[in-house]
Amino acid sequence: MNLYFAGVLGGASRRWSLWALLVALLVGLLGLLVWLAGRYEASLVQDRLEHTAAEAVTDIRSGLTRNIQTFQALQSSERMPESWHLSAARLLRERREVLRLEWRDVAMETRGFVETPYHSAVFERLGRSSLQADVGLTCTTAARLSGAAYSRSYFMPQFDGMGMEVLDMCLPIMAAGRLSGYTVVTYALQDILGELVGKQVARGIGLSFTEADGTRLALYGAPLRGRQVYVAQQLLDLPGNTLVLRAENRLGTPALFPNVLTALVTAMALALLAVLFLLARDMRRRLKVEDDLGEALAFRKAMEDSLLTGLRARDLQGRITYVNPAFCNMLGLDAQQLLNQSMPSPYWPPELADDYQQRQEVRLAGNTLPREGHESVFMRQDGSRFPVLIMEAPLINAVGKHTGWMSTILDVSEQRRVEEVSRASQDRLQATARLAMVGEMASLLSHELNQPLAAISSYATGSLNLLQDALDSGAATSSDPHLSEDLQQAMRRIAEQAERAGKVIKSVHDFVRRRDKVRETVAPRVLLDAVMPLVSLQARKLGVRLVIEVDPACAPVLCDTIMVEQVLLNLSRNGMQAMQGADETPGAERAPRRGAKVLTLRIRPAASNARSQWVEFAVIDCGEGISEQVARQLFTPFFTTKAEGMGLGLSLCRTVIEQHGGFLGYEAVQPRGTIFTFTLPVAPRPDDLQEPSHGTD
Ligand code: ADP
């Protein structure tokens, strides 16, 4: 689980870092785009400004050239100062940038001058003469160049407290190839900018003349402030002077969104960011739903896996579409071996497959399966069969369509086993109840029979006495003396057997009451001798020959003599009856000859060595043997195959022997017959009873 969570956390952090990287890249890209758009815009403005500045310089240069031509024309047409004056005044009205026009002779003396009508006289405050040297220098240059030459610009203070930057231009006047004088023109720098530069160029742009070091000489348009003003500079190269024309964009610092393009790009970037945000939110929701779904699936799977009930889904054609692990475990098959299997299913017992197939077809055709469940038998992979309880219900999908059948399968073999056990214990209970009843009856009988037995015994003793008296008195001598002896013998036997019957009844009574038994030490042969008269009687009746084999090494045993005698009697009787049964059974193998009906009673130490702690008693017959069916219930109380049998003999015998700590069992004897054996414990102190050597009876 820890690994799982580490994996999930690792995945989540990787996903988040990817998202962060994507956002960072996008923000960077968009920032770059906006910056580039701004840069592009700025370069456009700068280009336009450069172009404007270059145009302005061209305008100024062509304006000055035009003026030179005009002045040359004036000088060549007007030779007389008066007419020159008129023409010059007219000219100055047209050329507002010219402040003063002078006609000087070769010696630099002023022959005439005209002032612009638009300003107060420019040299009025300081006087023209102070600048004579400068003008002379300029004109010398002009004479040398044989063309117009310009002076350095200089500042002329005015009466109004202001002043202006002015510039002189000297133009030599040639007459018939000779220098005849000079035309000196004084320009106002500010008016040059105002008049010579095209109005459309100047609009929105501040123009100024500066010196090389940036000192502003004249300005046209509002002065500009702010950082990063767009500036373009162009040199105005005039003969004798070089001025710097500086153009400044009135728009000033480029705004954050200098134009629509940038604004558009920015808006798109913002939209993109918004989409990204929405996408991230959607993704987050999806992830959550995915997590929830995964959790629900895991829960469902855990539930299905831990179910003990088998689940099976089939489509409408009877093909298996789903099985859970419990069902697979039940059958010992893999899910792969079951899925998509059609009829006959791999878990149908082959002998029942036809029935199941028919039943299934009927059910599927009718589209009605019993909901209450039906029992069936399935087969495991190892071929073993087991009973199951199946409950089926229609499988309805999400849109309410009937797509197949869902079955719940319960393995009921354990249930059946418990039922079987309970039935057996019920039977045992009944048998016990009957046993208890038999016990009660035995007690009652023993009680009731004691009296008549005592009476028989005393009558027999009485009869014996009477007979003895008669013999003694000679009353019976007339009759056969042997008869009297026989009678006496018979009477003694009657008395003995009556006494014995009394003992048996008492023993049974004690046994039933489970009183502590009186155990005595007795030689095994004595036990045999005690039952011999009754066994011989029955053997004679049934034509059975008895064989007695007693090992002289047998030690005396400790037992309840009467009960053990009953066991011997019972086993001998069963053996003789079995030989009798074999005789009568129709279809049995050829009946043994009369002489072949032999019942052997054998007593020997349980182990081969003489010092064994157990003595083994065996009753061997050559009867019909015990079939497997009889063997299963041999010791069950009330089980008998005989019409007059009680079915209690063997069960009682085993109980008696087991109460002595011994063991009672049986085996088949070849070629036919059965040997029943039981063991009894050897008495702790060996008695010096005489053991008769083995013999036959
Ligand atoms: P019962 O003698 O009253 O039938 P038992 O408990 O002594 O009751 O015997 C139960 C059954 O066991 C008999 O009915 C008989 O079928 C079978 N049986 C007992 N002893 C032998 C034997 N020696 N040979 C064959 N079958 C025997």
XYZ file of C-alpha atoms and ligand atoms in Angstrom:
724
model
C 0.000 0.000 0.000
C 2.876 2.328 0.861
C 4.370 1.705 -2.532
C 1.008 2.434 -4.096
C 0.722 5.780 -2.273
C 4.345 6.662 -3.091
C 3.552 5.939 -6.738
C 0.409 8.085 -6.610
C 2.273 10.943 -4.883
C 5.172 10.674 -7.322
C 2.734 10.734 -10.226
C 0.896 13.741 -8.768
C 4.083 15.752 -8.156
C 5.350 14.922 -11.648
C 2.007 16.026 -13.091
C 2.095 19.256 -11.108
C 5.661 20.034 -12.135
C 4.695 19.439 -15.774
C 1.796 21.819 -15.377
C 4.045 24.426 -13.713
C 6.548 24.065 -16.558
C 3.789 24.469 -19.137
C 2.438 27.597 -17.425
C 5.947 29.051 -17.068
C 6.704 28.371 -20.728
C 3.424 29.880 -21.819
C 3.855 32.967 -19.641
C 7.433 33.344 -20.914
C 6.301 32.931 -24.502
C 3.474 35.398 -24.126
C 5.761 37.918 -22.360
C 8.274 37.562 -25.162
C 5.514 38.051 -27.717
C 4.282 41.235 -26.030
C 7.852 42.516 -25.704
C 8.600 41.764 -29.352
C 5.375 43.450 -30.424
C 6.418 46.489 -28.355
C 9.873 46.401 -29.851
C 8.452 46.157 -33.335
C 6.175 49.082 -32.664
C 9.064 51.140 -31.266
C 11.233 50.370 -34.254
C 8.416 51.442 -36.553
C 8.097 54.767 -34.735
C 11.880 55.176 -34.757
C 12.063 54.475 -38.494
C 9.324 56.945 -39.193
C 11.103 59.527 -37.102
C 14.420 58.938 -38.865
C 12.645 59.307 -42.152
C 10.974 62.507 -40.988
C 14.282 63.934 -39.819
C 15.920 63.110 -43.157
C 13.035 64.724 -45.031
C 13.248 67.788 -42.827
C 16.961 68.132 -43.586
C 16.224 67.761 -47.301
C 13.466 70.374 -47.030
C 15.775 72.825 -45.230
C 18.606 72.250 -47.657
C 16.413 72.769 -50.716
C 14.777 75.817 -49.083
C 18.177 77.391 -48.445
C 19.300 76.604 -51.994
C 16.118 78.136 -53.370
C 16.786 81.223 -51.270
C 20.357 81.463 -52.630
C 18.997 81.364 -56.155
C 16.468 84.048 -55.299
C 19.174 86.241 -53.800
C 21.448 85.723 -56.791
C 18.578 86.709 -59.068
C 17.935 89.777 -56.966
C 21.572 90.861 -57.142
C 21.863 90.358 -60.833
C 18.646 92.242 -61.635
C 18.933 95.111 -59.168
C 22.036 97.249 -59.618
C 20.817 100.361 -57.924
C 20.394 100.563 -54.176
C 16.876 102.025 -54.310
C 15.368 99.497 -56.580
C 17.316 96.737 -54.704
C 15.733 97.981 -51.569
C 12.261 97.640 -52.901
C 12.825 94.205 -54.321
C 14.603 93.077 -51.192
C 11.767 94.300 -48.959
C 9.296 92.393 -51.120
C 11.467 89.329 -50.916
C 11.656 89.478 -47.115
C 7.894 89.628 -46.883
C 7.810 86.352 -48.713
C 10.726 84.725 -46.856
C 9.783 84.849 -43.225
C 12.854 82.912 -42.141
C 15.144 85.737 -43.302
C 15.608 88.380 -40.638
C 17.842 90.822 -42.538
C 19.266 91.150 -45.989
C 22.404 93.240 -46.519
C 24.248 94.331 -49.642
C 27.866 94.830 -48.950
C 30.612 95.889 -51.242
C 33.934 94.179 -51.641
C 35.323 96.039 -48.652
C 32.492 94.757 -46.530
C 30.834 98.131 -46.277
C 27.065 98.000 -46.116
C 25.532 99.509 -49.198
C 22.012 98.792 -48.096
C 19.954 96.521 -45.900
C 16.381 95.433 -45.324
C 14.905 94.108 -42.062
C 12.054 91.616 -41.909
C 8.724 93.212 -41.241
C 7.742 90.411 -38.898
C 10.220 91.024 -36.085
C 11.733 94.017 -34.436
C 15.164 94.743 -35.851
C 17.405 91.916 -34.843
C 20.634 93.802 -34.286
C 18.953 96.754 -32.686
C 20.108 95.916 -29.186
C 23.715 94.958 -29.733
C 24.379 96.584 -33.065
C 25.646 95.019 -36.219
C 29.166 96.225 -35.984
C 30.063 93.894 -33.142
C 29.675 91.044 -35.504
C 31.700 92.545 -38.306
C 34.602 90.174 -37.838
C 32.405 87.115 -38.018
C 30.663 88.342 -41.116
C 34.004 89.156 -42.717
C 35.258 85.666 -42.004
C 32.181 84.136 -43.533
C 32.424 86.263 -46.609
C 36.082 85.429 -47.024
C 35.108 81.802 -46.971
C 32.333 82.535 -49.481
C 34.733 84.343 -51.763
C 37.110 81.438 -51.574
C 34.350 78.976 -52.306
C 32.797 81.228 -54.973
C 29.464 80.349 -53.426
C 27.375 80.752 -50.383
C 29.027 80.251 -47.011
C 27.419 80.128 -43.593
C 28.705 81.504 -40.312
C 28.533 79.802 -36.913
C 25.201 80.438 -35.258
C 25.108 82.918 -32.433
C 22.626 84.227 -29.940
C 21.133 87.671 -30.319
C 19.436 89.046 -27.212
C 16.346 91.184 -27.857
C 14.629 93.986 -26.087
C 11.792 91.863 -24.890
C 14.208 89.919 -22.703
C 14.186 87.010 -25.010
C 16.649 86.325 -27.730
C 17.110 84.212 -30.744
C 19.756 82.099 -32.366
C 20.680 83.451 -35.722
C 22.944 82.441 -38.600
C 24.537 84.499 -41.308
C 24.933 83.431 -44.890
C 27.280 85.273 -47.192
C 26.840 85.067 -50.960
C 29.462 86.680 -53.209
C 28.129 88.899 -55.997
C 29.909 88.381 -59.276
C 29.783 90.877 -62.056
C 31.465 90.114 -65.342
C 33.499 87.402 -63.701
C 34.676 89.620 -60.919
C 33.701 89.863 -57.297
C 31.673 93.010 -56.862
C 30.261 92.619 -53.366
C 28.384 90.315 -51.025
C 24.845 89.568 -50.064
C 24.673 88.837 -46.361
C 21.529 87.126 -45.178
C 20.670 86.624 -41.513
C 18.454 83.642 -40.835
C 16.593 82.927 -37.597
C 17.264 79.229 -36.854
C 13.829 78.786 -35.326
C 12.142 80.241 -38.407
C 14.215 78.054 -40.715
C 12.579 75.100 -38.894
C 9.165 76.753 -38.987
C 9.165 77.938 -42.578
C 11.352 75.594 -44.583
C 10.239 72.286 -43.150
C 6.985 71.023 -44.627
C 4.122 71.542 -42.230
C 2.904 67.977 -42.579
C 6.311 66.668 -41.629
C 6.570 68.783 -38.586
C 3.134 67.830 -37.237
C 3.384 65.750 -34.113
C 7.126 65.957 -34.114
C 9.354 68.376 -32.261
C 12.275 69.680 -34.330
C 15.321 71.419 -33.001
C 18.817 72.450 -34.003
C 21.500 71.426 -31.621
C 25.189 71.715 -31.459
C 27.329 68.626 -31.654
C 27.429 68.456 -27.848
C 23.644 68.416 -27.662
C 23.111 72.065 -26.670
C 19.783 73.064 -28.084
C 19.966 76.176 -30.284
C 16.470 76.516 -31.619
C 13.287 74.635 -31.100
C 10.171 74.264 -33.143
C 7.198 72.704 -31.411
C 6.640 72.001 -27.731
C 9.662 70.913 -25.674
C 9.472 67.189 -24.822
C 9.839 65.542 -21.464
C 9.954 62.015 -20.182
C 12.240 59.088 -20.476
C 12.889 57.228 -23.654
C 11.622 59.877 -26.006
C 12.040 58.774 -29.578
C 14.866 60.786 -31.034
C 16.356 60.939 -34.535
C 19.291 63.130 -35.476
C 20.454 64.236 -38.923
C 23.355 66.429 -39.861
C 22.650 69.570 -41.874
C 25.941 70.082 -43.599
C 26.209 73.692 -44.824
C 29.335 75.265 -46.297
C 31.155 76.778 -43.321
C 28.852 75.339 -40.685
C 27.358 72.010 -39.709
C 24.194 71.865 -37.678
C 22.529 68.885 -36.081
C 18.827 68.514 -36.675
C 17.122 66.641 -33.906
C 13.622 65.250 -34.361
C 11.726 64.119 -31.287
C 8.504 62.183 -31.295
C 5.760 63.888 -29.492
C 4.193 60.588 -28.578
C 6.899 60.281 -25.929
C 7.540 57.038 -24.070
C 5.982 54.062 -25.808
C 2.891 53.018 -23.855
C 2.410 49.541 -22.409
C 0.162 48.758 -25.350
C 1.678 50.852 -28.080
C -0.738 49.714 -30.690
C -3.593 47.456 -31.544
C -1.307 44.584 -32.514
C 0.301 44.459 -29.126
C -3.062 44.894 -27.462
C -4.407 42.027 -29.546
C -1.479 39.791 -28.746
C -1.836 40.607 -25.071
C -5.557 39.944 -25.130
C -4.957 36.632 -26.860
C -2.290 35.764 -24.347
C -4.696 36.520 -21.519
C -7.386 34.445 -23.214
C -4.882 31.635 -23.598
C -3.999 31.848 -19.930
C -7.674 31.768 -19.037
C -8.174 28.688 -21.236
C -5.148 27.113 -19.611
C -6.596 27.816 -16.184
C -9.961 26.334 -17.177
C -8.195 23.335 -18.669
C -6.221 22.839 -15.468
C -9.405 23.044 -13.412
C -11.117 20.580 -15.707
C -8.110 18.304 -15.465
C -8.170 18.528 -11.671
C -11.840 17.589 -11.629
C -11.209 14.739 -14.013
C -8.377 13.477 -11.851
C -10.618 13.603 -8.821
C -13.356 11.723 -10.635
C -10.744 9.239 -11.852
C -9.488 8.765 -8.296
C -13.027 8.282 -6.988
C -13.721 5.834 -9.778
C -10.516 3.922 -9.089
C -11.390 3.750 -5.409
C -14.905 2.540 -6.159
C -13.535 -0.068 -8.550
C -10.963 -1.255 -6.016
C -13.687 -1.496 -3.378
C -15.932 -3.459 -5.722
C -13.094 -5.793 -6.650
C -12.146 -6.350 -3.007
C -15.783 -7.056 -2.259
C -16.098 -9.545 -5.111
C -12.813 -11.212 -4.223
C -13.683 -11.641 -0.559
C -17.155 -13.011 -1.261
C -17.566 -16.671 -0.375
C -20.527 -16.995 -2.685
C -19.778 -17.803 -6.306
C -20.910 -15.219 -8.873
C -21.402 -15.954 -12.545
C -22.765 -13.746 -15.332
C -23.939 -15.116 -18.647
C -25.129 -13.384 -21.782
C -28.388 -14.149 -23.508
C -26.744 -16.981 -25.476
C -25.564 -18.665 -22.275
C -21.882 -17.689 -22.685
C -20.080 -16.931 -19.424
C -19.055 -13.281 -19.284
C -17.915 -12.981 -15.681
C -16.903 -15.210 -12.764
C -15.611 -14.216 -9.336
C -12.664 -15.888 -7.548
C -14.980 -17.754 -5.156
C -16.638 -19.506 -8.110
C -13.237 -20.383 -9.613
C -12.045 -21.760 -6.237
C -15.215 -23.785 -5.910
C -14.509 -25.491 -9.250
C -10.698 -25.486 -9.091
C -10.649 -23.820 -12.515
C -9.068 -20.559 -13.744
C -11.253 -17.653 -14.815
C -9.715 -17.993 -18.286
C -10.961 -21.575 -18.532
C -14.498 -20.418 -17.771
C -14.876 -17.098 -19.553
C -16.588 -17.130 -22.957
C -17.421 -20.803 -22.512
C -20.754 -21.767 -23.936
C -22.841 -24.817 -23.163
C -21.968 -27.491 -22.144
C -20.121 -25.746 -19.334
C -16.809 -27.283 -18.214
C -18.224 -27.909 -14.721
C -21.213 -29.976 -15.839
C -20.825 -33.653 -14.936
C -20.759 -35.464 -18.306
C -23.535 -37.867 -17.274
C -25.853 -34.935 -16.484
C -24.764 -32.613 -19.327
C -27.698 -33.549 -21.594
C -30.249 -32.888 -18.854
C -28.629 -29.569 -17.977
C -28.471 -28.537 -21.610
C -32.160 -29.217 -22.101
C -33.088 -27.478 -18.873
C -30.957 -24.462 -19.801
C -32.428 -24.169 -23.283
C -35.962 -24.256 -21.898
C -35.101 -21.596 -19.366
C -33.321 -19.300 -21.787
C -36.114 -19.637 -24.352
C -38.721 -18.727 -21.764
C -36.659 -15.804 -20.498
C -37.796 -16.622 -17.013
C -35.426 -18.133 -14.534
C -36.518 -19.202 -11.075
C -35.455 -16.562 -8.581
C -35.954 -18.705 -5.527
C -33.039 -20.989 -6.467
C -32.649 -24.563 -7.542
C -30.263 -27.303 -6.607
C -27.828 -28.799 -9.035
C -24.642 -30.828 -9.080
C -21.378 -29.383 -10.427
C -18.081 -31.071 -11.137
C -14.693 -29.860 -9.903
C -11.593 -30.017 -12.091
C -10.504 -33.209 -10.308
C -13.790 -34.830 -11.358
C -15.404 -34.810 -7.910
C -19.073 -33.791 -7.808
C -20.625 -31.462 -5.278
C -24.131 -30.109 -4.716
C -24.803 -26.400 -5.327
C -27.694 -24.031 -4.827
C -28.133 -21.633 -7.774
C -30.112 -18.404 -7.736
C -30.480 -16.504 -10.983
C -31.653 -12.987 -11.793
C -31.816 -11.023 -15.040
C -28.830 -8.750 -15.721
C -30.046 -5.266 -16.656
C -27.455 -2.815 -17.985
C -27.170 0.947 -17.369
C -29.726 1.816 -20.048
C -32.227 -0.704 -18.748
C -31.583 -3.355 -21.408
C -31.714 -7.022 -20.535
C -28.254 -8.322 -21.431
C -28.022 -11.654 -19.669
C -28.277 -13.481 -16.396
C -26.518 -13.112 -13.080
C -26.246 -16.218 -10.918
C -25.294 -16.691 -7.297
C -23.874 -20.134 -6.598
C -23.590 -21.631 -3.133
C -21.576 -24.772 -2.453
C -23.944 -26.744 -0.200
C -21.791 -29.852 0.264
C -20.924 -28.816 3.833
C -24.617 -28.249 4.522
C -25.431 -31.695 3.149
C -22.674 -33.226 5.285
C -24.036 -31.533 8.388
C -27.515 -32.771 7.516
C -26.115 -36.269 7.095
C -24.324 -36.085 10.431
C -27.449 -34.817 12.119
C -29.502 -37.599 10.544
C -26.956 -40.180 11.751
C -26.967 -38.687 15.238
C -30.758 -38.741 15.121
C -30.589 -42.440 14.290
C -28.082 -42.969 17.083
C -30.352 -41.114 19.467
C -33.230 -43.362 18.541
C -31.051 -46.445 18.946
C -29.888 -45.179 22.312
C -33.477 -44.613 23.337
C -34.311 -48.137 22.278
C -31.241 -49.405 24.108
C -32.346 -47.595 27.214
C -35.741 -49.198 26.839
C -34.161 -52.612 26.375
C -32.100 -51.907 29.484
C -35.216 -51.053 31.430
C -36.883 -54.195 30.126
C -33.840 -56.253 31.055
C -33.937 -54.843 34.593
C -37.623 -55.553 34.833
C -37.232 -59.054 33.438
C -34.308 -59.798 35.705
C -36.368 -58.664 38.628
C -39.408 -60.608 37.553
C -37.475 -63.755 36.541
C -35.490 -63.985 39.764
C -38.499 -65.302 41.653
C -39.479 -68.080 39.232
C -35.810 -69.044 38.789
C -35.359 -69.259 42.533
C -38.535 -71.336 42.654
C -37.243 -73.638 39.830
C -33.969 -73.993 41.708
C -35.619 -74.853 45.017
C -38.129 -77.160 43.346
C -35.260 -78.935 41.611
C -33.374 -79.224 44.903
C -36.599 -80.416 46.580
C -37.165 -82.984 43.828
C -33.585 -84.157 44.202
C -34.037 -84.579 47.938
C -37.283 -86.447 47.435
C -35.632 -88.707 44.851
C -32.718 -89.339 47.207
C -35.078 -90.134 50.025
C -36.986 -92.511 47.771
C -33.718 -94.189 46.699
C -32.564 -94.440 50.254
C -35.834 -95.956 51.383
C -35.802 -98.381 48.453
C -39.120 -97.097 47.130
C -37.632 -96.625 43.744
C -35.789 -99.850 43.489
C -38.644 -101.498 41.685
C -38.181 -99.181 38.794
C -35.063 -98.774 36.653
C -32.189 -97.712 38.917
C -30.559 -95.979 35.902
C -33.658 -93.946 35.427
C -33.403 -92.676 38.968
C -29.778 -91.747 38.440
C -30.623 -90.011 35.154
C -33.439 -88.179 36.828
C -31.101 -87.112 39.595
C -28.589 -85.933 37.014
C -31.276 -84.022 35.118
C -32.552 -82.456 38.290
C -29.009 -81.342 39.216
C -28.595 -79.809 35.748
C -31.933 -78.009 36.095
C -30.841 -76.611 39.440
C -27.419 -75.606 37.975
C -28.882 -73.922 34.906
C -31.522 -72.155 36.973
C -28.749 -70.848 39.184
C -26.727 -69.885 36.152
C -29.734 -68.110 34.602
C -30.040 -66.197 37.840
C -26.380 -65.144 37.627
C -26.741 -64.131 33.993
C -29.739 -62.048 34.827
C -27.879 -60.401 37.673
C -24.866 -59.696 35.466
C -27.041 -58.211 32.746
C -28.833 -56.203 35.362
C -25.510 -54.940 36.711
C -24.272 -54.255 33.205
C -27.358 -52.272 32.328
C -27.145 -50.352 35.616
C -23.420 -49.866 34.997
C -22.530 -50.943 38.467
C -18.909 -51.666 39.252
C -18.177 -55.122 38.083
C -16.755 -57.765 40.271
C -13.679 -58.948 38.405
C -12.213 -62.329 39.280
C -9.108 -64.140 38.265
C -10.045 -67.156 36.273
C -8.304 -69.604 33.980
C -9.458 -69.149 30.364
C -10.322 -72.826 30.082
C -12.753 -72.461 32.991
C -14.639 -69.773 31.070
C -14.907 -72.129 28.094
C -16.020 -75.043 30.226
C -18.779 -72.938 31.769
C -20.467 -72.363 28.388
C -19.614 -75.743 26.930
C -22.872 -77.536 27.921
C -25.019 -74.916 26.147
C -22.734 -74.656 23.128
C -22.566 -78.444 22.749
C -26.326 -78.654 23.023
C -26.787 -76.196 20.144
C -23.930 -77.783 18.128
C -25.603 -81.117 18.367
C -28.862 -79.605 17.224
C -27.289 -77.895 14.229
C -24.913 -80.742 13.375
C -21.763 -78.752 14.023
C -18.529 -80.291 15.148
C -16.757 -78.368 17.875
C -12.946 -78.115 18.049
C -11.371 -76.745 21.222
C -7.764 -75.539 21.127
C -6.401 -74.162 24.405
C -2.752 -73.219 24.718
C -1.506 -74.472 28.103
C 0.775 -71.430 28.363
C -2.243 -69.167 28.790
C -2.184 -67.238 32.034
C -5.387 -66.682 34.030
C -7.343 -63.593 33.070
C -9.059 -60.952 35.154
C -12.680 -60.539 34.106
C -16.380 -60.492 34.825
C -16.776 -64.200 34.204
C -20.498 -64.295 33.556
C -20.362 -61.534 30.953
C -17.320 -63.002 29.190
C -19.052 -66.365 29.136
C -22.011 -64.631 27.477
C -19.642 -63.176 24.872
C -18.216 -66.634 24.143
C -21.729 -68.043 23.960
C -22.926 -65.313 21.624
C -19.966 -65.569 19.241
C -20.270 -69.363 19.126
C -23.981 -69.107 18.434
C -23.422 -66.560 15.630
C -20.754 -68.806 14.063
C -22.987 -71.874 14.120
C -25.931 -69.918 12.724
C -23.712 -68.546 9.945
C -22.795 -72.114 8.935
C -26.438 -72.999 9.088
C -27.306 -69.969 6.930
C -24.703 -71.013 4.336
C -26.325 -74.361 4.255
C -29.716 -72.874 3.497
C -28.817 -69.941 1.297
C -30.183 -70.607 -2.184
C -27.644 -70.070 -4.945
C -24.788 -70.275 -2.501
C -21.741 -72.264 -3.387
C -22.217 -75.921 -3.037
C -23.197 -76.507 0.568
C -20.390 -77.942 2.691
C -20.707 -81.455 3.733
C -22.280 -82.082 7.105
C -18.930 -83.043 8.541
C -17.408 -79.833 7.240
C -19.429 -77.650 9.653
C -16.667 -77.058 12.152
C -16.620 -74.408 14.833
C -13.214 -73.921 16.414
C -12.856 -72.275 19.821
C -9.245 -71.288 20.347
C -7.506 -69.731 23.357
C -3.857 -68.631 23.266
C -1.613 -65.786 24.420
C -2.177 -62.701 22.285
C 1.508 -62.488 21.280
C 3.802 -65.322 20.377
C 5.771 -65.125 23.620
C 4.261 -66.740 26.681
C 4.687 -63.675 28.856
C 2.129 -61.688 26.941
C -0.171 -59.477 28.981
C -3.195 -60.441 26.898
C -4.991 -63.688 26.170
C -6.678 -64.059 22.805
C -9.988 -65.914 22.422
C -11.031 -66.863 18.868
C -14.246 -68.323 17.493
C -13.668 -69.631 13.950
C -16.503 -70.737 11.702
C -16.650 -71.809 8.092
C -19.971 -70.132 7.386
C -21.161 -67.701 4.787
C -18.729 -64.928 5.803
C -19.561 -61.271 6.224
C -20.439 -59.234 3.145
C -19.257 -55.659 2.784
C -22.773 -54.339 3.275
C -23.206 -56.280 6.533
C -19.704 -55.291 7.673
C -20.626 -51.584 7.568
C -23.309 -52.041 10.243
C -22.049 -55.128 12.027
C -21.699 -53.503 15.427
C -24.696 -51.206 15.071
C -27.294 -52.007 17.732
C -30.455 -53.641 16.350
C -28.793 -54.590 13.082
C -29.571 -58.162 12.179
C -30.028 -60.294 9.114
C -31.941 -62.947 10.992
C -35.710 -63.148 11.180
C -35.686 -63.833 14.902
C -32.494 -61.839 15.683
C -32.339 -58.838 17.999
C -29.171 -57.338 16.518
C -27.815 -56.578 19.978
C -25.371 -59.463 20.386
C -22.232 -58.109 18.730
C -22.731 -54.595 19.991
C -23.038 -55.857 23.562
C -20.051 -58.190 23.117
C -17.863 -55.320 21.991
C -19.001 -53.137 24.877
C -18.220 -55.919 27.376
C -14.751 -56.553 25.914
C -13.935 -52.850 25.705
C -14.996 -52.437 29.334
C -12.258 -54.957 30.139
C -9.764 -52.904 28.130
C -9.654 -55.531 25.424
C -10.379 -55.490 21.709
C -12.965 -57.346 19.661
C -12.528 -57.731 15.909
C -13.107 -60.088 13.032
C -11.481 -61.245 9.817
C -12.473 -63.409 6.907
C -11.089 -66.945 6.819
C -10.022 -68.697 3.629
C -11.578 -70.482 1.845
C -14.754 -69.447 3.685
C -15.893 -68.380 7.104
C -15.112 -65.770 9.665
C -12.877 -65.564 12.709
C -14.050 -63.393 15.617
C -11.313 -62.668 18.155
C -11.243 -60.802 21.441
C -8.577 -60.195 24.029
C -8.680 -60.107 27.821
C -6.006 -58.851 30.214
C -3.872 -61.330 32.088
C -4.456 -61.237 35.890
C -1.650 -59.425 37.760
C -0.808 -62.373 40.029
C -0.615 -65.703 38.313
C -2.746 -68.322 39.964
C -1.672 -71.950 40.269
C -4.799 -73.270 38.674
C -4.260 -76.416 36.731
C -4.553 -75.981 32.993
C -5.931 -79.032 31.274
C -4.120 -79.884 28.068
C -5.941 -79.094 24.879
C -8.382 -81.541 23.537
C -11.514 -81.879 21.468
C -15.115 -82.145 22.418
P -28.145 -61.292 15.981
O -27.301 -62.498 16.164
O -29.266 -61.159 16.902
O -28.536 -61.094 14.532
P -25.632 -59.972 16.298
O -25.267 -58.580 16.684
O -25.013 -61.039 17.084
O -27.199 -60.021 16.302
O -25.219 -60.166 14.821
C -25.545 -59.205 13.871
C -25.444 -59.791 12.495
O -24.082 -60.042 12.185
C -26.083 -61.092 12.292
O -27.447 -60.937 11.948
C -25.294 -61.726 11.137
O -25.819 -61.333 9.890
C -23.941 -61.122 11.279
N -22.992 -62.064 11.862
C -22.616 -62.141 13.144
N -21.680 -63.116 13.310
C -21.474 -63.670 12.070
C -20.628 -64.740 11.575
N -19.813 -65.446 12.380
N -20.698 -65.022 10.270
C -21.515 -64.327 9.446
N -22.329 -63.325 9.852
C -22.310 -62.998 11.157
